[in-house]
């Protein structure tokens, strides 16, 4: 018996399993203490990473190790100012990384907050309130409207008990709870009607339940554990940059060690001079600005998205990840749909109508054959019955329409007010009310109409009302009405029947016998949670961009498929359920995930497994959602996206990105922005690396030529950090290239740089280094002081960078319309020129960076050198564009 799940057990079997003497007595104190000791408190444990560990993590980086080594070596050699500047670079990079990680929110804290603080239990025959964390397995818990369920409970008494489980299961309506055991051991969460889940709110009625799971063993506890155990994956860009950084570092170290050994053998330099030269080469060659510039481009992109695109990105790399997304796995309720039930069809025996307008906002029309109807008595009565047989309230808060009660009832309130002003209500006086109950599945109201005639108004399950209609009219058309119900159900719609009966004036209360005597059926309504209007166009754009969208929901397969077809999710919609997925082995599971577009009746575990399968298949995956049940998958996905308005705090804290307008259409805008940011980061890397390599080559060539070092470590850091970061601000404002959303996502594992990029970096590096050395040596032969020649060399490299940026900015020729698309680039270049003048002429800068005043000749040489770099790279670009045009190849930026 113990092998059976709690929802399969009868009430007596459950009482026996948990050793409860009497329901009204509950557990005794001895049992409570024993179970507290055995199972622990009913709370969730959260492990936090100390802030000091976060800070230390930032130094675990190959580039940082080498910079620290360089700083220590220069300090030991007495070059204190150089060591201090290198140390500042290390600290700045570490602080940027620390700030990003320290700002990451803790989803587990939010899950803890969802658990109720107090609960009402029966112990030792006394009903009392206790702290929820003191609840133990076997406790009898009393529930009523307004309570949050304190632990997972097997319901043993229910009086119209309804619980809102949408955050856990994805179901829009609150769920009617019952006491009968369920036979299927694989019953999904959404259909476990005799279990109440921890953290879910009671919306109406009352009941009792036996605690069957506490703390980490509850369904929400399992989600908390999954969130805690889910490892956050590095974004594709971070992997590529890490790989690039390591590769560059290994090459630089190998070359530096080789040069050091050769120079020692040649005995050209003393050990101290040679050591400083090698440190200078390392500092010059390593792109210290790479982490900082990447962060700056990402941070500005994040800021722009928050201000202008209704998107809050919590971690900087996440914004770029959007640009490489292959698959968007999304929840249905509240994401693709409004989570606002809406009447879309009205069917009478001789007429049928369609209803326009979606959601709770009372805007729309009732149409017959596509034309607005003129109100008749039967349709008016149908609307009035739907409005009156109702215990939900529709209200307007600010600019939003909301309901307090059941979504299905709310749909009828909105339907009525689409035809009548919001201050107009039916003219009936209520006499008695029979609330909805799952035992009989209808709601009824006894009223006096305008002429003081008594009417019994009823709304509910079609099978129940059809039986009543047949009792009144033996020739009732069962076949016709059942066909209509089947047709609407096949479209994924919920069907509600509406009827009434006239009763004698002496009737004062509603009874089931009175209703079973017979009613007149007015008609049926088809209700659906409608798709969001903006989603259809967004899905079309994402499909054109090569991004698949998969819908994961707790809904019924028919409902989910109907919504998918309405949205245009894919040309052909294949559906699979969570239970079917559970039966599949690894490879079959992966194939099912790749080949199906809709996943119905899924559990939180299914969602996580779907995301993992997509990632194992090489897909960069985004996951959108708003419920607690989405939290583990949101955290596991390459980028988790939560809804800002309707999303739970747990979902928002687990996600990397929040859509503040709850608009799935914003996803396509965000993907476009992610691609633009990736392109601009790549451009900034293509801009940064050649100049870093050029500096290293200058030192390497100098060592091989056995000459005096032309540049100091602080000068190289100026070039790598100050000038690089300043100029790279231009890439932040670079607009998207044409055709950005027409190209497919970049392949997972593809290299950041292609062969052409590497070739261009090599020849630009060599050109910059050779020109700089030739100019430096020429000035020395003209009798110019070494410090002046060194200053000119710094300016040659910086001005070469300034000219080179015009080549890198766009794939189009420099002399084209694209030259003026980024006016802020010119402002940034102007700032950099001012900084170069300060470096060259301000006394304290001259002292710190070993510079001196330059003549007009020196400036002319620097300008010509930079212009020459631009001409050569533009010729290369022209040849490439010409070749692509001849071969008919379409350029696809990486």
Short mmCIF file of N, CA, C and O in Angstrom, two decimals, residues 725-832:
data_model
loop_
_atom_site.label_atom_id
_atom_site.label_comp_id
_atom_site.label_asym_id
_atom_site.label_seq_id
_atom_site.Cartn_x
_atom_site.Cartn_y
_atom_site.Cartn_z
N UNK A 725 39.50 51.68 -24.71
CA UNK A 725 38.15 51.78 -24.15
C UNK A 725 37.44 53.03 -24.65
O UNK A 725 36.25 53.00 -24.98
N UNK A 726 38.17 54.14 -24.71
CA UNK A 726 37.54 55.40 -25.17
C UNK A 726 37.04 55.26 -26.59
O UNK A 726 35.88 55.56 -26.89
N UNK A 727 37.91 54.78 -27.48
CA UNK A 727 37.52 54.68 -28.89
C UNK A 727 36.41 53.65 -29.07
O UNK A 727 35.50 53.82 -29.88
N UNK A 728 36.45 52.58 -28.25
CA UNK A 728 35.45 51.53 -28.44
C UNK A 728 34.05 51.94 -28.00
O UNK A 728 33.09 51.24 -28.30
N UNK A 729 33.94 53.07 -27.31
CA UNK A 729 32.60 53.59 -27.04
C UNK A 729 31.83 53.82 -28.34
O UNK A 729 30.61 53.79 -28.37
N UNK A 730 32.57 54.05 -29.43
CA UNK A 730 31.92 54.27 -30.72
C UNK A 730 31.08 53.06 -31.13
O UNK A 730 30.03 53.20 -31.75
N UNK A 731 31.54 51.85 -30.77
CA UNK A 731 30.81 50.65 -31.18
C UNK A 731 29.50 50.48 -30.43
O UNK A 731 28.60 49.78 -30.89
N UNK A 732 29.38 51.11 -29.26
CA UNK A 732 28.13 51.04 -28.49
C UNK A 732 26.98 51.62 -29.30
O UNK A 732 25.86 51.11 -29.27
N UNK A 733 27.26 52.69 -30.04
CA UNK A 733 26.21 53.42 -30.75
C UNK A 733 26.09 52.99 -32.21
O UNK A 733 25.32 53.58 -32.96
N UNK A 734 26.86 51.98 -32.60
CA UNK A 734 26.82 51.53 -33.99
C UNK A 734 25.48 50.87 -34.28
O UNK A 734 25.08 49.93 -33.60
N UNK A 735 24.74 51.36 -35.30
CA UNK A 735 23.43 50.77 -35.59
C UNK A 735 23.57 49.38 -36.22
O UNK A 735 24.65 48.98 -36.64
N UNK A 736 22.45 48.67 -36.28
CA UNK A 736 22.45 47.31 -36.85
C UNK A 736 22.70 47.36 -38.35
O UNK A 736 22.27 48.29 -39.04
N UNK A 737 23.40 46.35 -38.84
CA UNK A 737 23.64 46.25 -40.28
C UNK A 737 22.37 45.76 -40.96
O UNK A 737 21.51 45.11 -40.35
N UNK A 738 22.24 46.05 -42.26
CA UNK A 738 21.06 45.63 -43.03
C UNK A 738 20.96 44.11 -43.05
O UNK A 738 21.97 43.41 -43.10
N UNK A 739 19.73 43.60 -43.03
CA UNK A 739 19.49 42.16 -43.13
C UNK A 739 19.81 41.37 -41.88
O UNK A 739 19.96 40.15 -41.92
N UNK A 740 19.88 42.05 -40.75
CA UNK A 740 20.28 41.41 -39.50
C UNK A 740 19.35 40.25 -39.12
O UNK A 740 19.78 39.20 -38.66
N UNK A 741 18.02 40.45 -39.32
CA UNK A 741 17.04 39.43 -38.92
C UNK A 741 16.67 38.48 -40.07
O UNK A 741 15.72 37.71 -39.97
N UNK A 742 17.43 38.52 -41.15
CA UNK A 742 17.21 37.60 -42.25
C UNK A 742 18.22 36.46 -42.21
O UNK A 742 18.08 35.47 -42.92
N UNK A 743 19.26 36.61 -41.40
CA UNK A 743 20.28 35.56 -41.37
C UNK A 743 19.98 34.58 -40.25
O UNK A 743 19.30 34.91 -39.28
N UNK A 744 20.49 33.37 -40.40
CA UNK A 744 20.27 32.31 -39.42
C UNK A 744 21.14 32.56 -38.18
O UNK A 744 22.16 33.25 -38.25
N UNK A 745 20.74 31.99 -37.02
CA UNK A 745 21.58 32.14 -35.82
C UNK A 745 22.96 31.54 -36.07
O UNK A 745 23.10 30.58 -36.83
N UNK A 746 23.96 32.12 -35.45
CA UNK A 746 25.31 31.56 -35.63
C UNK A 746 25.38 30.19 -34.97
O UNK A 746 24.71 29.92 -33.98
N UNK A 747 26.20 29.31 -35.54
CA UNK A 747 26.27 27.93 -35.08
C UNK A 747 26.91 27.85 -33.71
O UNK A 747 27.88 28.55 -33.42
N UNK A 748 26.37 26.94 -32.87
CA UNK A 748 26.96 26.69 -31.55
C UNK A 748 28.36 26.13 -31.74
O UNK A 748 28.58 25.23 -32.55
N UNK A 749 29.31 26.67 -30.98
CA UNK A 749 30.68 26.19 -31.05
C UNK A 749 31.48 26.81 -32.16
O UNK A 749 32.67 26.52 -32.32
N UNK A 750 30.85 27.68 -32.98
CA UNK A 750 31.60 28.32 -34.06
C UNK A 750 32.59 29.31 -33.47
O UNK A 750 32.38 29.88 -32.39
N UNK A 751 33.68 29.51 -34.18
CA UNK A 751 34.74 30.39 -33.69
C UNK A 751 34.30 31.84 -33.77
O UNK A 751 33.57 32.23 -34.68
N UNK A 752 34.74 32.63 -32.80
CA UNK A 752 34.43 34.06 -32.81
C UNK A 752 35.02 34.73 -34.04
O UNK A 752 34.42 35.62 -34.63
N UNK A 753 36.21 34.30 -34.43
CA UNK A 753 36.92 34.90 -35.57
C UNK A 753 37.06 33.90 -36.70
O UNK A 753 37.45 32.75 -36.47
N UNK A 754 36.75 34.32 -37.93
CA UNK A 754 36.96 33.44 -39.07
C UNK A 754 38.35 33.68 -39.68
O UNK A 754 39.11 34.52 -39.19
N UNK A 755 38.67 32.96 -40.74
CA UNK A 755 40.02 33.04 -41.32
C UNK A 755 40.34 34.44 -41.84
O UNK A 755 41.45 34.93 -41.69
N UNK A 756 39.33 35.07 -42.45
CA UNK A 756 39.56 36.43 -42.95
C UNK A 756 39.86 37.40 -41.80
O UNK A 756 40.74 38.27 -41.92
N UNK A 757 39.14 37.25 -40.68
CA UNK A 757 39.38 38.10 -39.52
C UNK A 757 40.83 37.94 -39.03
O UNK A 757 41.52 38.92 -38.73
N UNK A 758 41.27 36.68 -38.92
CA UNK A 758 42.62 36.41 -38.42
C UNK A 758 43.67 36.97 -39.37
O UNK A 758 44.66 37.59 -38.94
N UNK A 759 43.44 36.78 -40.69
CA UNK A 759 44.38 37.33 -41.68
C UNK A 759 44.48 38.86 -41.56
O UNK A 759 45.56 39.42 -41.55
N UNK A 760 43.32 39.52 -41.43
CA UNK A 760 43.33 40.98 -41.34
C UNK A 760 44.04 41.43 -40.06
O UNK A 760 44.81 42.40 -40.08
N UNK A 761 43.80 40.74 -38.95
CA UNK A 761 44.47 41.10 -37.70
C UNK A 761 45.99 40.98 -37.84
O UNK A 761 46.74 41.84 -37.36
N UNK A 762 46.44 39.91 -38.51
CA UNK A 762 47.89 39.69 -38.66
C UNK A 762 48.55 40.79 -39.47
O UNK A 762 49.54 41.38 -39.05
N UNK A 763 47.98 41.07 -40.66
CA UNK A 763 48.67 42.07 -41.49
C UNK A 763 48.56 43.48 -40.93
O UNK A 763 49.48 44.29 -41.08
N UNK A 764 47.44 43.80 -40.26
CA UNK A 764 47.32 45.13 -39.64
C UNK A 764 48.31 45.26 -38.49
O UNK A 764 48.96 46.30 -38.32
N UNK A 765 48.47 44.20 -37.68
CA UNK A 765 49.43 44.21 -36.58
C UNK A 765 50.85 44.45 -37.10
O UNK A 765 51.59 45.29 -36.57
N UNK A 766 51.22 43.69 -38.13
CA UNK A 766 52.58 43.81 -38.69
C UNK A 766 52.79 45.20 -39.28
O UNK A 766 53.84 45.84 -39.06
N UNK A 767 51.78 45.71 -40.01
CA UNK A 767 51.90 47.05 -40.61
C UNK A 767 52.12 48.11 -39.53
O UNK A 767 53.00 48.96 -39.64
N UNK A 768 51.28 48.08 -38.48
CA UNK A 768 51.40 49.07 -37.40
C UNK A 768 52.78 49.00 -36.74
O UNK A 768 53.42 50.02 -36.47
N UNK A 769 53.24 47.76 -36.46
CA UNK A 769 54.53 47.58 -35.79
C UNK A 769 55.69 48.07 -36.67
O UNK A 769 56.57 48.81 -36.21
N UNK A 770 55.69 47.68 -37.94
CA UNK A 770 56.79 48.05 -38.86
C UNK A 770 56.83 49.56 -39.08
O UNK A 770 57.90 50.18 -39.00
N UNK A 771 55.66 50.16 -39.34
CA UNK A 771 55.62 51.62 -39.54
C UNK A 771 56.11 52.34 -38.30
O UNK A 771 56.89 53.31 -38.38
N UNK A 772 55.66 51.90 -37.11
CA UNK A 772 56.06 52.54 -35.86
C UNK A 772 57.58 52.46 -35.64
O UNK A 772 58.24 53.45 -35.28
N UNK A 773 58.18 51.26 -35.87
CA UNK A 773 59.63 51.08 -35.66
C UNK A 773 60.43 51.91 -36.66
O UNK A 773 61.41 52.57 -36.30
N UNK A 774 59.98 51.90 -37.94
CA UNK A 774 60.70 52.68 -38.96
C UNK A 774 60.68 54.17 -38.63
O UNK A 774 61.71 54.86 -38.75
N UNK A 775 59.50 54.67 -38.24
CA UNK A 775 59.39 56.09 -37.89
C UNK A 775 60.25 56.43 -36.67
O UNK A 775 60.92 57.47 -36.62
N UNK A 776 60.22 55.54 -35.68
CA UNK A 776 61.01 55.73 -34.44
C UNK A 776 62.51 55.79 -34.77
O UNK A 776 63.23 56.71 -34.33
N UNK A 777 62.98 54.81 -35.55
CA UNK A 777 64.41 54.76 -35.89
C UNK A 777 64.82 55.98 -36.73
O UNK A 777 65.90 56.53 -36.56
N UNK A 778 63.93 56.40 -37.64
CA UNK A 778 64.24 57.56 -38.49
C UNK A 778 64.40 58.82 -37.64
O UNK A 778 65.33 59.61 -37.85
N UNK A 779 63.49 59.00 -36.66
CA UNK A 779 63.59 60.18 -35.80
C UNK A 779 64.89 60.16 -35.00
O UNK A 779 65.53 61.21 -34.81
N UNK A 780 65.31 59.00 -34.53
CA UNK A 780 66.56 58.91 -33.77
C UNK A 780 67.76 59.30 -34.63
O UNK A 780 68.70 59.95 -34.16
N UNK A 781 67.70 58.91 -35.92
CA UNK A 781 68.80 59.27 -36.83
C UNK A 781 68.83 60.77 -37.10
O UNK A 781 69.85 61.32 -37.52
N UNK A 782 67.70 61.45 -36.89
CA UNK A 782 67.63 62.90 -37.09
C UNK A 782 68.03 63.66 -35.83
O UNK A 782 67.91 64.90 -35.79
N UNK A 783 68.49 62.94 -34.83
CA UNK A 783 68.97 63.58 -33.60
C UNK A 783 67.88 63.91 -32.61
O UNK A 783 68.11 64.66 -31.64
N UNK A 784 66.68 63.38 -32.80
CA UNK A 784 65.57 63.63 -31.86
C UNK A 784 65.77 62.77 -30.62
O UNK A 784 66.23 61.63 -30.71
N UNK A 785 65.43 63.31 -29.45
CA UNK A 785 65.59 62.58 -28.19
C UNK A 785 64.73 61.32 -28.18
O UNK A 785 63.63 61.28 -28.77
N UNK A 786 65.23 60.28 -27.48
CA UNK A 786 64.52 59.00 -27.44
C UNK A 786 63.12 59.14 -26.88
O UNK A 786 62.17 58.54 -27.39
N UNK A 787 62.94 59.98 -25.86
CA UNK A 787 61.61 60.14 -25.23
C UNK A 787 60.61 60.76 -26.20
O UNK A 787 59.43 60.44 -26.20
N UNK A 788 61.11 61.66 -27.10
CA UNK A 788 60.23 62.28 -28.11
C UNK A 788 59.84 61.23 -29.16
O UNK A 788 58.68 61.14 -29.57
N UNK A 789 60.83 60.43 -29.59
CA UNK A 789 60.56 59.38 -30.57
C UNK A 789 59.56 58.37 -30.00
O UNK A 789 58.66 57.87 -30.69
N UNK A 790 59.72 58.06 -28.70
CA UNK A 790 58.81 57.13 -28.04
C UNK A 790 57.39 57.70 -28.00
O UNK A 790 56.41 56.98 -28.23
N UNK A 791 57.28 59.00 -27.71
CA UNK A 791 55.97 59.67 -27.69
C UNK A 791 55.31 59.59 -29.05
O UNK A 791 54.10 59.33 -29.18
N UNK A 792 56.12 59.82 -30.11
CA UNK A 792 55.56 59.76 -31.47
C UNK A 792 55.06 58.35 -31.78
O UNK A 792 54.02 58.16 -32.42
N UNK A 793 55.81 57.34 -31.32
CA UNK A 793 55.40 55.96 -31.56
C UNK A 793 54.04 55.68 -30.92
O UNK A 793 53.18 55.03 -31.53
N UNK A 794 53.82 56.16 -29.69
CA UNK A 794 52.52 56.00 -29.03
C UNK A 794 51.42 56.64 -29.88
O UNK A 794 50.36 56.06 -30.09
N UNK A 795 51.69 57.83 -30.38
CA UNK A 795 50.68 58.54 -31.17
C UNK A 795 50.44 57.89 -32.53
O UNK A 795 49.31 57.92 -33.04
N UNK A 796 51.48 57.28 -33.12
CA UNK A 796 51.28 56.54 -34.37
C UNK A 796 50.30 55.40 -34.15
O UNK A 796 49.36 55.19 -34.92
N UNK A 797 50.52 54.63 -33.06
CA UNK A 797 49.64 53.49 -32.77
C UNK A 797 48.20 53.96 -32.51
O UNK A 797 47.24 53.40 -33.05
N UNK A 798 48.05 55.03 -31.71
CA UNK A 798 46.70 55.51 -31.38
C UNK A 798 45.99 56.07 -32.61
O UNK A 798 44.82 55.79 -32.85
N UNK A 799 46.70 56.87 -33.43
CA UNK A 799 46.06 57.43 -34.63
C UNK A 799 45.77 56.34 -35.65
O UNK A 799 44.78 56.42 -36.39
N UNK A 800 46.61 55.31 -35.69
CA UNK A 800 46.33 54.17 -36.58
C UNK A 800 45.02 53.51 -36.14
O UNK A 800 44.20 53.10 -36.97
N UNK A 801 44.81 53.41 -34.81
CA UNK A 801 43.57 52.85 -34.29
C UNK A 801 42.37 53.72 -34.70
O UNK A 801 41.31 53.20 -35.06
N UNK A 802 42.54 55.02 -34.63
CA UNK A 802 41.45 55.94 -34.97
C UNK A 802 41.05 55.78 -36.43
O UNK A 802 39.86 55.73 -36.76
N UNK A 803 42.03 55.69 -37.32
CA UNK A 803 41.71 55.50 -38.74
C UNK A 803 41.13 54.10 -38.98
O UNK A 803 40.21 53.93 -39.77
N UNK A 804 41.69 53.13 -38.28
CA UNK A 804 41.27 51.73 -38.48
C UNK A 804 39.81 51.51 -38.08
O UNK A 804 39.12 50.67 -38.65
N UNK A 805 39.31 52.30 -37.12
CA UNK A 805 37.93 52.13 -36.67
C UNK A 805 36.94 52.37 -37.80
O UNK A 805 35.87 51.76 -37.86
N UNK A 806 37.29 53.25 -38.74
CA UNK A 806 36.37 53.53 -39.86
C UNK A 806 36.27 52.35 -40.81
O UNK A 806 35.27 52.17 -41.50
N UNK A 807 37.31 51.51 -40.83
CA UNK A 807 37.25 50.29 -41.63
C UNK A 807 36.41 49.22 -40.95
O UNK A 807 35.61 48.53 -41.59
N UNK A 808 36.56 49.09 -39.63
CA UNK A 808 35.91 48.02 -38.86
C UNK A 808 34.42 48.30 -38.65
O UNK A 808 33.62 47.38 -38.55
N UNK A 809 34.03 49.56 -38.58
CA UNK A 809 32.66 49.94 -38.18
C UNK A 809 31.57 49.25 -39.00
O UNK A 809 30.51 48.91 -38.49
N UNK A 810 31.80 49.06 -40.30
CA UNK A 810 30.75 48.54 -41.16
C UNK A 810 31.34 47.65 -42.24
O UNK A 810 32.52 47.78 -42.58
N UNK A 811 30.51 46.75 -42.76
CA UNK A 811 30.97 45.88 -43.85
C UNK A 811 30.94 46.61 -45.19
O UNK A 811 31.42 46.10 -46.20
N UNK A 812 30.37 47.82 -45.21
CA UNK A 812 30.33 48.63 -46.43
C UNK A 812 31.61 49.45 -46.56
O UNK A 812 32.33 49.67 -45.58
N UNK A 813 31.92 49.95 -47.78
CA UNK A 813 33.11 50.80 -47.96
C UNK A 813 33.03 52.03 -47.07
O UNK A 813 31.94 52.50 -46.73
N UNK A 814 34.20 52.56 -46.68
CA UNK A 814 34.23 53.71 -45.78
C UNK A 814 33.53 54.91 -46.40
O UNK A 814 32.86 55.68 -45.71
N UNK A 815 33.69 55.08 -47.72
CA UNK A 815 33.02 56.21 -48.40
C UNK A 815 31.67 55.69 -48.90
O UNK A 815 31.54 55.22 -50.03
N UNK A 816 30.70 55.75 -48.02
CA UNK A 816 29.33 55.31 -48.35
C UNK A 816 28.39 55.97 -47.35
O UNK A 816 28.83 56.71 -46.45
N UNK A 817 27.09 55.71 -47.50
CA UNK A 817 26.10 56.32 -46.60
C UNK A 817 26.34 55.90 -45.15
O UNK A 817 26.00 56.63 -44.21
N UNK A 818 26.95 54.73 -44.94
CA UNK A 818 27.18 54.23 -43.59
C UNK A 818 28.20 55.07 -42.81
O UNK A 818 28.29 54.97 -41.59
N UNK A 819 28.96 55.90 -43.52
CA UNK A 819 29.99 56.73 -42.86
C UNK A 819 29.36 57.66 -41.82
O UNK A 819 29.97 57.96 -40.79
N UNK A 820 28.11 58.08 -42.08
CA UNK A 820 27.47 59.07 -41.19
C UNK A 820 26.39 58.46 -40.29
O UNK A 820 25.65 59.20 -39.65
N UNK A 821 26.28 57.12 -40.27
CA UNK A 821 25.19 56.51 -39.49
C UNK A 821 25.45 56.55 -37.98
O UNK A 821 24.56 56.28 -37.19
N UNK A 822 26.67 56.85 -37.58
CA UNK A 822 27.02 56.87 -36.16
C UNK A 822 27.73 58.18 -35.81
O UNK A 822 28.94 58.21 -35.63
N UNK A 823 26.96 59.28 -35.68
CA UNK A 823 27.59 60.58 -35.42
C UNK A 823 28.36 60.63 -34.11
O UNK A 823 29.32 61.40 -33.97
N UNK A 824 27.98 59.82 -33.13
CA UNK A 824 28.67 59.86 -31.83
C UNK A 824 30.10 59.34 -31.94
O UNK A 824 30.94 59.64 -31.08
N UNK A 825 30.37 58.56 -32.99
CA UNK A 825 31.74 58.07 -33.19
C UNK A 825 32.70 59.24 -33.37
O UNK A 825 33.83 59.22 -32.88
N UNK A 826 32.25 60.28 -34.06
CA UNK A 826 33.11 61.44 -34.31
C UNK A 826 33.38 62.20 -33.00
O UNK A 826 34.48 62.71 -32.78
N UNK A 827 32.35 62.28 -32.15
CA UNK A 827 32.53 62.94 -30.85
C UNK A 827 33.54 62.17 -30.00
O UNK A 827 34.43 62.77 -29.38
N UNK A 828 33.45 60.84 -30.01
CA UNK A 828 34.36 60.01 -29.22
C UNK A 828 35.78 60.12 -29.73
O UNK A 828 36.74 60.20 -28.94
N UNK A 829 35.93 60.16 -31.04
CA UNK A 829 37.28 60.33 -31.63
C UNK A 829 37.86 61.68 -31.22
O UNK A 829 39.05 61.80 -30.91
N UNK A 830 37.00 62.71 -31.19
CA UNK A 830 37.45 64.04 -30.75
C UNK A 830 37.95 64.00 -29.30
O UNK A 830 38.99 64.60 -28.98
N UNK A 831 37.24 63.28 -28.42
CA UNK A 831 37.66 63.14 -27.02
C UNK A 831 39.02 62.45 -26.94
O UNK A 831 39.90 62.84 -26.17
N UNK A 832 39.19 61.40 -27.77
CA UNK A 832 40.47 60.66 -27.75
C UNK A 832 41.62 61.54 -28.19
O UNK A 832 42.72 61.47 -27.64
#
